[in-house]
Amino acid sequence: MKKVRAAAFASGTGSNFQAIMEAEGLPIEVVLLVCDKPGAGVLEKAERFGVNASVFEPKSYESKSAYEQELIAELNGAGVEWIFLAGYMRIVGPDLLGAFEGRIINIHPSLLPAFPGKDAIGQAYQAGVDTTGVTVHFIDEGIDTGPIIAQEPVAVFPGDTEQQVKERIQQVEHRLYPQVIRQLLKETTYEDKTK
Ligand code: GAR
């Protein structure tokens, strides 16, 4: 099977990036990590996995469009076909969405449409729900909106601390994201007939 050239986008510690890198037999080659937070923990992980990292400071651009045009040039230069958002805490604008239409997916730690945006785990915990979960979805121009590909519920037990809920959610994220990527690309890639 031909491997899809992929980029991961992350702003934080990168545990989902790590889960993708460590998953067995994924039909992707992660050729680039895009990070919008200089010093983020994910950068050290990229180095460990030998993945080229591009660090951006979006605020230093005159507009979101200018930032994304530079991103697009970088992604095209690396031959990137698909983008996996893994804790990228920024709304993707029309430039990047248009350039990679239908080929950007995101993971979010709630059962969307419940608790979009930042600190979804804290939001759910504060709301006192007995079930939250994980969603993997195609992105659109909204905040954690777009067609849902997969969801998995996660229980919140009486007496749980927020940290316990977070750990339970992360375990699901690290299994579900690679699983969805594998399934999705199996459906959309083709056999390389030249080999
Ligand atoms: C993950 O829980 C991911 O679902 C969430 O950020 C965290 C990143 O953790 N994403 C969002 O909230 C997107 N709105 P990580 O850096 O350890 O992968």
PDB file of C-alpha atoms and ligand atoms in Angstrom:
ATOM      1  CA  MET A   1       0.000   0.000   0.000  1.00  0.00           C
ATOM      2  CA  LYS A   2       1.276   3.429  -0.913  1.00  0.00           C
ATOM      3  CA  LYS A   3       1.846   5.519   2.205  1.00  0.00           C
ATOM      4  CA  VAL A   4       0.095   8.856   2.420  1.00  0.00           C
ATOM      5  CA  ARG A   5       2.345  11.820   3.141  1.00  0.00           C
ATOM      6  CA  ALA A   6       0.908  13.479   6.219  1.00  0.00           C
ATOM      7  CA  ALA A   7       1.465  16.467   8.488  1.00  0.00           C
ATOM      8  CA  ALA A   8       0.505  16.619  12.147  1.00  0.00           C
ATOM      9  CA  PHE A   9      -0.427  19.984  13.659  1.00  0.00           C
ATOM     10  CA  ALA A  10      -0.026  20.441  17.407  1.00  0.00           C
ATOM     11  CA  SER A  11       0.230  23.195  20.008  1.00  0.00           C
ATOM     12  CA  GLY A  12       0.837  21.259  23.213  1.00  0.00           C
ATOM     13  CA  THR A  13       2.471  18.246  24.752  1.00  0.00           C
ATOM     14  CA  GLY A  14       1.857  16.020  21.758  1.00  0.00           C
ATOM     15  CA  SER A  15       0.579  12.817  23.339  1.00  0.00           C
ATOM     16  CA  ASN A  16      -1.736  12.286  20.360  1.00  0.00           C
ATOM     17  CA  PHE A  17       1.124  12.972  17.949  1.00  0.00           C
ATOM     18  CA  GLN A  18       3.099  10.325  19.831  1.00  0.00           C
ATOM     19  CA  ALA A  19       0.207   7.858  19.617  1.00  0.00           C
ATOM     20  CA  ILE A  20       0.065   8.328  15.839  1.00  0.00           C
ATOM     21  CA  MET A  21       3.830   7.885  15.520  1.00  0.00           C
ATOM     22  CA  GLU A  22       3.821   4.721  17.643  1.00  0.00           C
ATOM     23  CA  ALA A  23       0.775   3.098  16.030  1.00  0.00           C
ATOM     24  CA  GLU A  24       1.635  -0.031  14.113  1.00  0.00           C
ATOM     25  CA  GLY A  25       1.013  -0.285  10.403  1.00  0.00           C
ATOM     26  CA  LEU A  26      -0.588   3.076   9.708  1.00  0.00           C
ATOM     27  CA  PRO A  27      -0.667   3.810   5.972  1.00  0.00           C
ATOM     28  CA  ILE A  28       0.932   7.222   6.530  1.00  0.00           C
ATOM     29  CA  GLU A  29       4.350   8.769   6.646  1.00  0.00           C
ATOM     30  CA  VAL A  30       4.390  11.816   8.912  1.00  0.00           C
ATOM     31  CA  VAL A  31       6.764  14.077   7.022  1.00  0.00           C
ATOM     32  CA  LEU A  32       6.124  17.306   8.935  1.00  0.00           C
ATOM     33  CA  LEU A  33       5.031  18.554  12.325  1.00  0.00           C
ATOM     34  CA  VAL A  34       3.535  22.041  12.316  1.00  0.00           C
ATOM     35  CA  CYS A  35       3.599  23.732  15.706  1.00  0.00           C
ATOM     36  CA  ASP A  36       2.241  27.204  16.477  1.00  0.00           C
ATOM     37  CA  LYS A  37       3.748  27.386  19.983  1.00  0.00           C
ATOM     38  CA  PRO A  38       7.518  27.816  20.228  1.00  0.00           C
ATOM     39  CA  GLY A  39       8.780  25.636  23.072  1.00  0.00           C
ATOM     40  CA  ALA A  40       5.775  23.258  23.079  1.00  0.00           C
ATOM     41  CA  GLY A  41       6.480  19.757  24.380  1.00  0.00           C
ATOM     42  CA  VAL A  42       5.522  18.200  21.056  1.00  0.00           C
ATOM     43  CA  LEU A  43       8.721  19.584  19.500  1.00  0.00           C
ATOM     44  CA  GLU A  44      10.922  17.373  21.621  1.00  0.00           C
ATOM     45  CA  LYS A  45       8.759  14.412  20.587  1.00  0.00           C
ATOM     46  CA  ALA A  46       9.133  15.285  16.895  1.00  0.00           C
ATOM     47  CA  GLU A  47      12.889  15.313  17.323  1.00  0.00           C
ATOM     48  CA  ARG A  48      12.762  11.941  19.036  1.00  0.00           C
ATOM     49  CA  PHE A  49      10.787  10.464  16.138  1.00  0.00           C
ATOM     50  CA  GLY A  50      12.960  12.182  13.517  1.00  0.00           C
ATOM     51  CA  VAL A  51      10.080  14.232  12.124  1.00  0.00           C
ATOM     52  CA  ASN A  52      10.880  17.669  10.670  1.00  0.00           C
ATOM     53  CA  ALA A  53       9.204  20.373  12.698  1.00  0.00           C
ATOM     54  CA  SER A  54       8.150  23.807  11.473  1.00  0.00           C
ATOM     55  CA  VAL A  55       7.458  26.262  14.247  1.00  0.00           C
ATOM     56  CA  PHE A  56       5.320  29.279  13.488  1.00  0.00           C
ATOM     57  CA  GLU A  57       4.351  32.378  15.406  1.00  0.00           C
ATOM     58  CA  PRO A  58       0.991  33.223  13.841  1.00  0.00           C
ATOM     59  CA  LYS A  59       0.838  36.585  15.628  1.00  0.00           C
ATOM     60  CA  SER A  60       3.882  37.780  13.746  1.00  0.00           C
ATOM     61  CA  TYR A  61       1.974  37.662  10.430  1.00  0.00           C
ATOM     62  CA  GLU A  62      -0.110  40.569   9.211  1.00  0.00           C
ATOM     63  CA  SER A  63      -3.162  38.322   8.780  1.00  0.00           C
ATOM     64  CA  LYS A  64      -4.388  34.766   9.229  1.00  0.00           C
ATOM     65  CA  SER A  65      -4.360  34.451   5.480  1.00  0.00           C
ATOM     66  CA  ALA A  66      -0.677  35.435   5.286  1.00  0.00           C
ATOM     67  CA  TYR A  67       0.144  32.871   7.957  1.00  0.00           C
ATOM     68  CA  GLU A  68      -1.774  30.143   6.217  1.00  0.00           C
ATOM     69  CA  GLN A  69      -0.309  30.928   2.800  1.00  0.00           C
ATOM     70  CA  GLU A  70       3.129  30.333   4.252  1.00  0.00           C
ATOM     71  CA  LEU A  71       1.889  27.118   5.853  1.00  0.00           C
ATOM     72  CA  ILE A  72       0.460  25.951   2.524  1.00  0.00           C
ATOM     73  CA  ALA A  73       3.780  26.607   0.761  1.00  0.00           C
ATOM     74  CA  GLU A  74       5.580  24.588   3.435  1.00  0.00           C
ATOM     75  CA  LEU A  75       3.062  21.739   3.246  1.00  0.00           C
ATOM     76  CA  ASN A  76       3.174  21.622  -0.544  1.00  0.00           C
ATOM     77  CA  GLY A  77       6.968  21.734  -0.465  1.00  0.00           C
ATOM     78  CA  ALA A  78       6.928  18.627   1.728  1.00  0.00           C
ATOM     79  CA  GLY A  79       4.378  16.906  -0.530  1.00  0.00           C
ATOM     80  CA  VAL A  80       1.809  16.693   2.256  1.00  0.00           C
ATOM     81  CA  GLU A  81      -1.522  15.113   1.257  1.00  0.00           C
ATOM     82  CA  TRP A  82      -3.408  14.849   4.563  1.00  0.00           C
ATOM     83  CA  ILE A  83      -3.369  16.885   7.785  1.00  0.00           C
ATOM     84  CA  PHE A  84      -4.088  15.490  11.248  1.00  0.00           C
ATOM     85  CA  LEU A  85      -4.785  18.052  13.940  1.00  0.00           C
ATOM     86  CA  ALA A  86      -3.531  16.711  17.259  1.00  0.00           C
ATOM     87  CA  GLY A  87      -4.187  19.379  19.854  1.00  0.00           C
ATOM     88  CA  TYR A  88      -3.790  22.295  17.401  1.00  0.00           C
ATOM     89  CA  MET A  89      -5.567  25.031  19.339  1.00  0.00           C
ATOM     90  CA  ARG A  90      -6.311  27.385  16.483  1.00  0.00           C
ATOM     91  CA  ILE A  91      -9.204  27.782  14.054  1.00  0.00           C
ATOM     92  CA  VAL A  92      -8.213  26.780  10.533  1.00  0.00           C
ATOM     93  CA  GLY A  93      -9.024  29.532   8.054  1.00  0.00           C
ATOM     94  CA  PRO A  94     -10.461  29.392   4.535  1.00  0.00           C
ATOM     95  CA  ASP A  95      -7.034  29.374   2.847  1.00  0.00           C
ATOM     96  CA  LEU A  96      -5.815  26.164   4.479  1.00  0.00           C
ATOM     97  CA  LEU A  97      -9.280  24.587   4.405  1.00  0.00           C
ATOM     98  CA  GLY A  98      -9.545  25.250   0.673  1.00  0.00           C
ATOM     99  CA  ALA A  99      -6.072  23.922  -0.075  1.00  0.00           C
ATOM    100  CA  PHE A 100      -6.695  20.635   1.779  1.00  0.00           C
ATOM    101  CA  GLU A 101     -10.440  20.288   1.351  1.00  0.00           C
ATOM    102  CA  GLY A 102     -11.751  17.053   2.885  1.00  0.00           C
ATOM    103  CA  ARG A 103      -8.257  16.094   4.001  1.00  0.00           C
ATOM    104  CA  ILE A 104      -7.993  17.706   7.453  1.00  0.00           C
ATOM    105  CA  ILE A 105      -9.234  15.846  10.504  1.00  0.00           C
ATOM    106  CA  ASN A 106      -9.273  16.738  14.170  1.00  0.00           C
ATOM    107  CA  ILE A 107      -9.584  14.979  17.501  1.00  0.00           C
ATOM    108  CA  HIS A 108     -11.503  16.601  20.326  1.00  0.00           C
ATOM    109  CA  PRO A 109     -11.962  15.423  23.933  1.00  0.00           C
ATOM    110  CA  SER A 110     -15.764  15.525  24.195  1.00  0.00           C
ATOM    111  CA  LEU A 111     -18.820  14.082  22.501  1.00  0.00           C
ATOM    112  CA  LEU A 112     -19.332  16.928  20.045  1.00  0.00           C
ATOM    113  CA  PRO A 113     -21.403  19.016  19.628  1.00  0.00           C
ATOM    114  CA  ALA A 114     -21.160  19.110  23.452  1.00  0.00           C
ATOM    115  CA  PHE A 115     -18.277  21.115  24.928  1.00  0.00           C
ATOM    116  CA  PRO A 116     -16.430  22.508  21.887  1.00  0.00           C
ATOM    117  CA  GLY A 117     -13.460  24.845  22.232  1.00  0.00           C
ATOM    118  CA  LYS A 118     -10.818  25.021  24.910  1.00  0.00           C
ATOM    119  CA  ASP A 119     -10.702  22.843  28.030  1.00  0.00           C
ATOM    120  CA  ALA A 120     -13.455  20.482  26.906  1.00  0.00           C
ATOM    121  CA  ILE A 121     -12.587  18.036  29.676  1.00  0.00           C
ATOM    122  CA  GLY A 122     -12.845  20.742  32.348  1.00  0.00           C
ATOM    123  CA  GLN A 123     -16.104  22.009  30.834  1.00  0.00           C
ATOM    124  CA  ALA A 124     -17.658  18.532  30.985  1.00  0.00           C
ATOM    125  CA  TYR A 125     -16.348  17.934  34.498  1.00  0.00           C
ATOM    126  CA  GLN A 126     -17.748  21.231  35.760  1.00  0.00           C
ATOM    127  CA  ALA A 127     -21.081  20.488  34.106  1.00  0.00           C
ATOM    128  CA  GLY A 128     -21.304  17.277  36.147  1.00  0.00           C
ATOM    129  CA  VAL A 129     -22.062  14.948  33.215  1.00  0.00           C
ATOM    130  CA  ASP A 130     -21.835  11.207  33.797  1.00  0.00           C
ATOM    131  CA  THR A 131     -20.641  10.562  30.258  1.00  0.00           C
ATOM    132  CA  THR A 132     -18.279  12.506  28.036  1.00  0.00           C
ATOM    133  CA  GLY A 133     -15.998  11.139  25.348  1.00  0.00           C
ATOM    134  CA  VAL A 134     -13.881  11.624  22.262  1.00  0.00           C
ATOM    135  CA  THR A 135     -14.767  12.756  18.750  1.00  0.00           C
ATOM    136  CA  VAL A 136     -12.770  12.525  15.521  1.00  0.00           C
ATOM    137  CA  HIS A 137     -14.166  14.713  12.753  1.00  0.00           C
ATOM    138  CA  PHE A 138     -13.437  16.484   9.491  1.00  0.00           C
ATOM    139  CA  ILE A 139     -12.979  20.159  10.142  1.00  0.00           C
ATOM    140  CA  ASP A 140     -14.813  23.112   8.702  1.00  0.00           C
ATOM    141  CA  GLU A 141     -14.586  26.827   9.461  1.00  0.00           C
ATOM    142  CA  GLY A 142     -16.138  26.468  12.949  1.00  0.00           C
ATOM    143  CA  ILE A 143     -14.686  25.669  16.352  1.00  0.00           C
ATOM    144  CA  ASP A 144     -14.687  21.866  16.633  1.00  0.00           C
ATOM    145  CA  THR A 145     -17.492  21.513  14.094  1.00  0.00           C
ATOM    146  CA  GLY A 146     -17.597  19.531  10.840  1.00  0.00           C
ATOM    147  CA  PRO A 147     -18.744  16.038   9.853  1.00  0.00           C
ATOM    148  CA  ILE A 148     -18.163  13.461  12.579  1.00  0.00           C
ATOM    149  CA  ILE A 149     -16.228  10.327  11.633  1.00  0.00           C
ATOM    150  CA  ALA A 150     -16.152   8.495  14.968  1.00  0.00           C
ATOM    151  CA  GLN A 151     -17.131   9.009  18.588  1.00  0.00           C
ATOM    152  CA  GLU A 152     -16.524   6.996  21.706  1.00  0.00           C
ATOM    153  CA  PRO A 153     -18.131   7.662  25.085  1.00  0.00           C
ATOM    154  CA  VAL A 154     -16.083   7.840  28.284  1.00  0.00           C
ATOM    155  CA  ALA A 155     -17.724   7.443  31.698  1.00  0.00           C
ATOM    156  CA  VAL A 156     -17.322   9.972  34.505  1.00  0.00           C
ATOM    157  CA  PHE A 157     -17.713   8.115  37.797  1.00  0.00           C
ATOM    158  CA  PRO A 158     -18.908   9.672  41.060  1.00  0.00           C
ATOM    159  CA  GLY A 159     -15.867  10.870  43.001  1.00  0.00           C
ATOM    160  CA  ASP A 160     -13.616  11.078  39.922  1.00  0.00           C
ATOM    161  CA  THR A 161     -11.097  13.895  39.919  1.00  0.00           C
ATOM    162  CA  GLU A 162     -10.768  15.905  36.725  1.00  0.00           C
ATOM    163  CA  GLN A 163      -7.330  14.355  36.273  1.00  0.00           C
ATOM    164  CA  GLN A 164      -8.817  10.851  36.369  1.00  0.00           C
ATOM    165  CA  VAL A 165     -11.334  11.809  33.701  1.00  0.00           C
ATOM    166  CA  LYS A 166      -8.562  13.334  31.606  1.00  0.00           C
ATOM    167  CA  GLU A 167      -6.473  10.173  31.804  1.00  0.00           C
ATOM    168  CA  ARG A 168      -9.454   8.015  30.833  1.00  0.00           C
ATOM    169  CA  ILE A 169     -10.152  10.275  27.857  1.00  0.00           C
ATOM    170  CA  GLN A 170      -6.537  10.306  26.739  1.00  0.00           C
ATOM    171  CA  GLN A 171      -6.401   6.518  26.739  1.00  0.00           C
ATOM    172  CA  VAL A 172      -9.346   6.494  24.359  1.00  0.00           C
ATOM    173  CA  GLU A 173      -7.868   9.268  22.202  1.00  0.00           C
ATOM    174  CA  HIS A 174      -4.587   7.433  21.757  1.00  0.00           C
ATOM    175  CA  ARG A 175      -6.373   4.303  20.570  1.00  0.00           C
ATOM    176  CA  LEU A 176      -9.178   5.937  18.566  1.00  0.00           C
ATOM    177  CA  TYR A 177      -7.186   8.435  16.486  1.00  0.00           C
ATOM    178  CA  PRO A 178      -4.819   5.883  14.876  1.00  0.00           C
ATOM    179  CA  GLN A 179      -7.777   3.520  14.402  1.00  0.00           C
ATOM    180  CA  VAL A 180      -9.775   6.174  12.533  1.00  0.00           C
ATOM    181  CA  ILE A 181      -6.793   7.212  10.410  1.00  0.00           C
ATOM    182  CA  ARG A 182      -6.190   3.596   9.434  1.00  0.00           C
ATOM    183  CA  GLN A 183      -9.826   3.043   8.454  1.00  0.00           C
ATOM    184  CA  LEU A 184     -10.258   6.366   6.686  1.00  0.00           C
ATOM    185  CA  LEU A 185      -7.185   6.007   4.525  1.00  0.00           C
ATOM    186  CA  LYS A 186      -7.993   2.411   3.708  1.00  0.00           C
ATOM    187  CA  GLU A 187     -11.181   3.735   2.177  1.00  0.00           C
ATOM    188  CA  THR A 188      -9.573   6.613   0.308  1.00  0.00           C
ATOM    189  CA  THR A 189      -6.138   5.426  -0.848  1.00  0.00           C
ATOM    190  CA  TYR A 190      -5.330   3.255  -3.778  1.00  0.00           C
ATOM    191  CA  GLU A 191      -2.906   0.422  -4.287  1.00  0.00           C
ATOM    192  CA  ASP A 192       0.372   1.578  -5.833  1.00  0.00           C
ATOM    193  CA  LYS A 193       0.300  -0.386  -9.091  1.00  0.00           C
ATOM    194  CA  THR A 194       3.893   0.522  -9.997  1.00  0.00           C
ATOM    195  CA  LYS A 195       5.272  -1.784  -7.279  1.00  0.00           C
TER     196      LYS A 195
HETATM  197  C1  GAR B   1      -6.173  16.497  23.223  1.00  0.00           C
HETATM  198  O1  GAR B   1      -6.993  16.104  24.280  1.00  0.00           O
HETATM  199  C2  GAR B   1      -7.009  16.909  22.034  1.00  0.00           C
HETATM  200  O2  GAR B   1      -8.176  16.148  21.892  1.00  0.00           O
HETATM  201  C3  GAR B   1      -7.327  18.344  22.375  1.00  0.00           C
HETATM  202  O3  GAR B   1      -6.105  18.846  22.864  1.00  0.00           O
HETATM  203  C4  GAR B   1      -5.428  17.794  23.561  1.00  0.00           C
HETATM  204  C5  GAR B   1      -4.000  17.767  23.110  1.00  0.00           C
HETATM  205  O4  GAR B   1      -3.249  16.892  23.897  1.00  0.00           O
HETATM  206  N1  GAR B   1      -7.808  19.081  21.241  1.00  0.00           N
HETATM  207  C6  GAR B   1      -8.731  20.016  21.338  1.00  0.00           C
HETATM  208  O5  GAR B   1      -9.202  20.393  22.390  1.00  0.00           O
HETATM  209  C7  GAR B   1      -9.164  20.619  20.009  1.00  0.00           C
HETATM  210  N2  GAR B   1     -10.204  21.545  20.204  1.00  0.00           N
HETATM  211  P1  GAR B   1      -1.852  16.355  23.391  1.00  0.00           P
HETATM  212  O6  GAR B   1      -0.981  17.584  23.063  1.00  0.00           O
HETATM  213  O7  GAR B   1      -1.300  15.595  24.553  1.00  0.00           O
HETATM  214  O8  GAR B   1      -2.085  15.489  22.177  1.00  0.00           O
END
